[in-house]
Amino acid sequence: RITQVKTDIYVTSFGPVSDTEMEYTIDVFFRQSWKDERLRFKGPMQRLPLNNLLASKIWTPDTFFHNGKKSIAHNMTTPNKLLRLEDDGTLLYTMRNCVKQMMFAFGT
């Protein structure tokens, strides 16, 4: 079964840029959302934030940055991740990453 995953990126910083290495660094919040019908629930709450222990037991997409050379997830004091479950089975997974990307060569 195919799962449609929606993504968006919020860039918090851009740089440094290295002309010699043909790369740049961005700091981003990377958000993904998808629906898993098996996780639907009824109760007094419409949303449940899931802690890291529960989050580790739920399937998450294996997404990556295509031109990424290196990606580091922020883990200062605790992992900078959020997994939230809505009553209809929709999951929102947000993480903060620092990504080193390759630049495209112009004029080739």
mmCIF file of C-alpha atoms in Angstrom:
data_model
loop_
_atom_site.group_PDB
_atom_site.id
_atom_site.type_symbol
_atom_site.label_atom_id
_atom_site.label_comp_id
_atom_site.label_asym_id
_atom_site.label_seq_id
_atom_site.Cartn_x
_atom_site.Cartn_y
_atom_site.Cartn_z
ATOM 1 C CA ARG A 1 0.000 0.000 0.000
ATOM 2 C CA ILE A 2 1.287 3.454 -0.926
ATOM 3 C CA THR A 3 1.320 6.141 1.752
ATOM 4 C CA GLN A 4 1.187 9.747 0.568
ATOM 5 C CA VAL A 5 3.536 11.900 2.640
ATOM 6 C CA LYS A 6 3.207 15.682 2.545
ATOM 7 C CA THR A 7 6.320 17.709 3.359
ATOM 8 C CA ASP A 8 7.300 21.287 3.986
ATOM 9 C CA ILE A 9 10.464 23.038 5.069
ATOM 10 C CA TYR A 10 10.914 26.190 7.124
ATOM 11 C CA VAL A 11 14.441 27.562 6.675
ATOM 12 C CA THR A 12 15.754 29.229 9.847
ATOM 13 C CA SER A 13 19.240 30.052 8.551
ATOM 14 C CA PHE A 14 21.172 29.877 5.296
ATOM 15 C CA GLY A 15 24.954 29.783 5.122
ATOM 16 C CA PRO A 16 27.824 29.592 5.104
ATOM 17 C CA VAL A 17 28.293 29.170 1.357
ATOM 18 C CA SER A 18 31.563 27.666 0.097
ATOM 19 C CA ASP A 19 32.465 28.449 -3.526
ATOM 20 C CA THR A 20 35.530 26.212 -3.397
ATOM 21 C CA GLU A 21 33.680 23.162 -2.045
ATOM 22 C CA MET A 22 30.513 23.987 -4.044
ATOM 23 C CA GLU A 23 28.297 23.558 -0.975
ATOM 24 C CA TYR A 24 26.120 25.485 1.441
ATOM 25 C CA THR A 25 24.536 24.828 4.825
ATOM 26 C CA ILE A 26 20.920 25.367 5.845
ATOM 27 C CA ASP A 27 19.220 24.996 9.213
ATOM 28 C CA VAL A 28 15.614 23.867 8.778
ATOM 29 C CA PHE A 29 12.479 22.614 10.436
ATOM 30 C CA PHE A 30 11.433 19.679 8.249
ATOM 31 C CA ARG A 31 7.774 18.661 8.591
ATOM 32 C CA GLN A 32 6.081 15.561 7.232
ATOM 33 C CA SER A 33 2.474 14.471 7.568
ATOM 34 C CA TRP A 34 0.630 11.322 6.532
ATOM 35 C CA LYS A 35 -2.417 9.317 7.513
ATOM 36 C CA ASP A 36 -2.416 5.869 9.118
ATOM 37 C CA GLU A 37 -6.003 4.622 9.455
ATOM 38 C CA ARG A 38 -4.882 2.023 12.026
ATOM 39 C CA LEU A 39 -4.108 4.812 14.512
ATOM 40 C CA ARG A 40 -7.561 6.444 14.530
ATOM 41 C CA PHE A 41 -9.019 6.947 18.001
ATOM 42 C CA LYS A 42 -12.014 8.383 19.853
ATOM 43 C CA GLY A 43 -11.720 10.253 23.084
ATOM 44 C CA PRO A 44 -11.897 13.629 24.773
ATOM 45 C CA MET A 45 -8.818 14.912 22.898
ATOM 46 C CA GLN A 46 -8.467 15.490 19.161
ATOM 47 C CA ARG A 47 -4.636 15.502 19.212
ATOM 48 C CA LEU A 48 -2.063 13.559 21.146
ATOM 49 C CA PRO A 49 1.592 14.556 21.356
ATOM 50 C CA LEU A 50 3.678 11.374 21.372
ATOM 51 C CA ASN A 51 6.831 11.118 23.467
ATOM 52 C CA ASN A 52 10.087 9.784 22.016
ATOM 53 C CA LEU A 53 9.469 6.247 23.326
ATOM 54 C CA LEU A 54 6.082 5.992 21.579
ATOM 55 C CA ALA A 55 7.409 7.768 18.501
ATOM 56 C CA SER A 56 10.134 5.144 18.097
ATOM 57 C CA LYS A 57 7.456 2.447 17.737
ATOM 58 C CA ILE A 58 5.530 4.163 14.912
ATOM 59 C CA TRP A 59 6.489 3.997 11.236
ATOM 60 C CA THR A 60 8.020 7.213 9.934
ATOM 61 C CA PRO A 61 8.997 7.971 6.320
ATOM 62 C CA ASP A 62 12.586 7.394 5.221
ATOM 63 C CA THR A 63 13.023 10.772 3.542
ATOM 64 C CA PHE A 64 16.293 12.423 2.599
ATOM 65 C CA PHE A 65 17.695 15.539 0.938
ATOM 66 C CA HIS A 66 18.654 14.572 -2.617
ATOM 67 C CA ASN A 67 21.781 16.750 -2.885
ATOM 68 C CA GLY A 68 22.623 16.438 0.795
ATOM 69 C CA LYS A 69 26.207 15.720 1.759
ATOM 70 C CA LYS A 70 25.545 15.619 5.499
ATOM 71 C CA SER A 71 22.487 16.037 7.700
ATOM 72 C CA ILE A 72 22.570 16.443 11.470
ATOM 73 C CA ALA A 73 19.461 16.232 13.647
ATOM 74 C CA HIS A 74 19.595 18.642 16.598
ATOM 75 C CA ASN A 75 19.725 16.760 19.901
ATOM 76 C CA MET A 76 20.729 19.454 22.406
ATOM 77 C CA THR A 77 19.422 18.285 25.805
ATOM 78 C CA THR A 78 16.639 16.288 24.083
ATOM 79 C CA PRO A 79 15.957 15.337 20.458
ATOM 80 C CA ASN A 80 14.421 18.274 18.542
ATOM 81 C CA LYS A 81 11.548 16.170 17.221
ATOM 82 C CA LEU A 82 7.791 16.285 17.554
ATOM 83 C CA LEU A 83 5.348 13.564 16.605
ATOM 84 C CA ARG A 84 1.666 14.385 16.971
ATOM 85 C CA LEU A 85 -1.298 12.089 16.300
ATOM 86 C CA GLU A 86 -4.750 13.408 15.386
ATOM 87 C CA ASP A 87 -7.969 11.484 16.004
ATOM 88 C CA ASP A 88 -8.427 10.687 12.282
ATOM 89 C CA GLY A 89 -5.030 8.917 12.169
ATOM 90 C CA THR A 90 -3.076 11.848 10.716
ATOM 91 C CA LEU A 91 0.486 12.112 12.000
ATOM 92 C CA LEU A 92 2.651 15.242 11.978
ATOM 93 C CA TYR A 93 6.390 14.646 12.347
ATOM 94 C CA THR A 94 8.615 17.698 12.755
ATOM 95 C CA MET A 95 12.373 17.719 13.250
ATOM 96 C CA ARG A 96 15.108 20.324 13.250
ATOM 97 C CA ASN A 97 18.056 19.558 10.967
ATOM 98 C CA CYS A 98 21.260 21.182 9.823
ATOM 99 C CA VAL A 99 21.900 20.112 6.206
ATOM 100 C CA LYS A 100 25.046 20.547 4.113
ATOM 101 C CA GLN A 101 23.999 20.599 0.439
ATOM 102 C CA MET A 102 25.881 20.497 -2.856
ATOM 103 C CA MET A 103 25.409 23.514 -5.133
ATOM 104 C CA PHE A 104 24.463 23.140 -8.770
ATOM 105 C CA ALA A 105 27.055 24.253 -11.327
ATOM 106 C CA PHE A 106 25.557 26.975 -13.521
ATOM 107 C CA GLY A 107 26.347 27.115 -17.225
ATOM 108 C CA THR A 108 26.898 23.378 -17.664
#
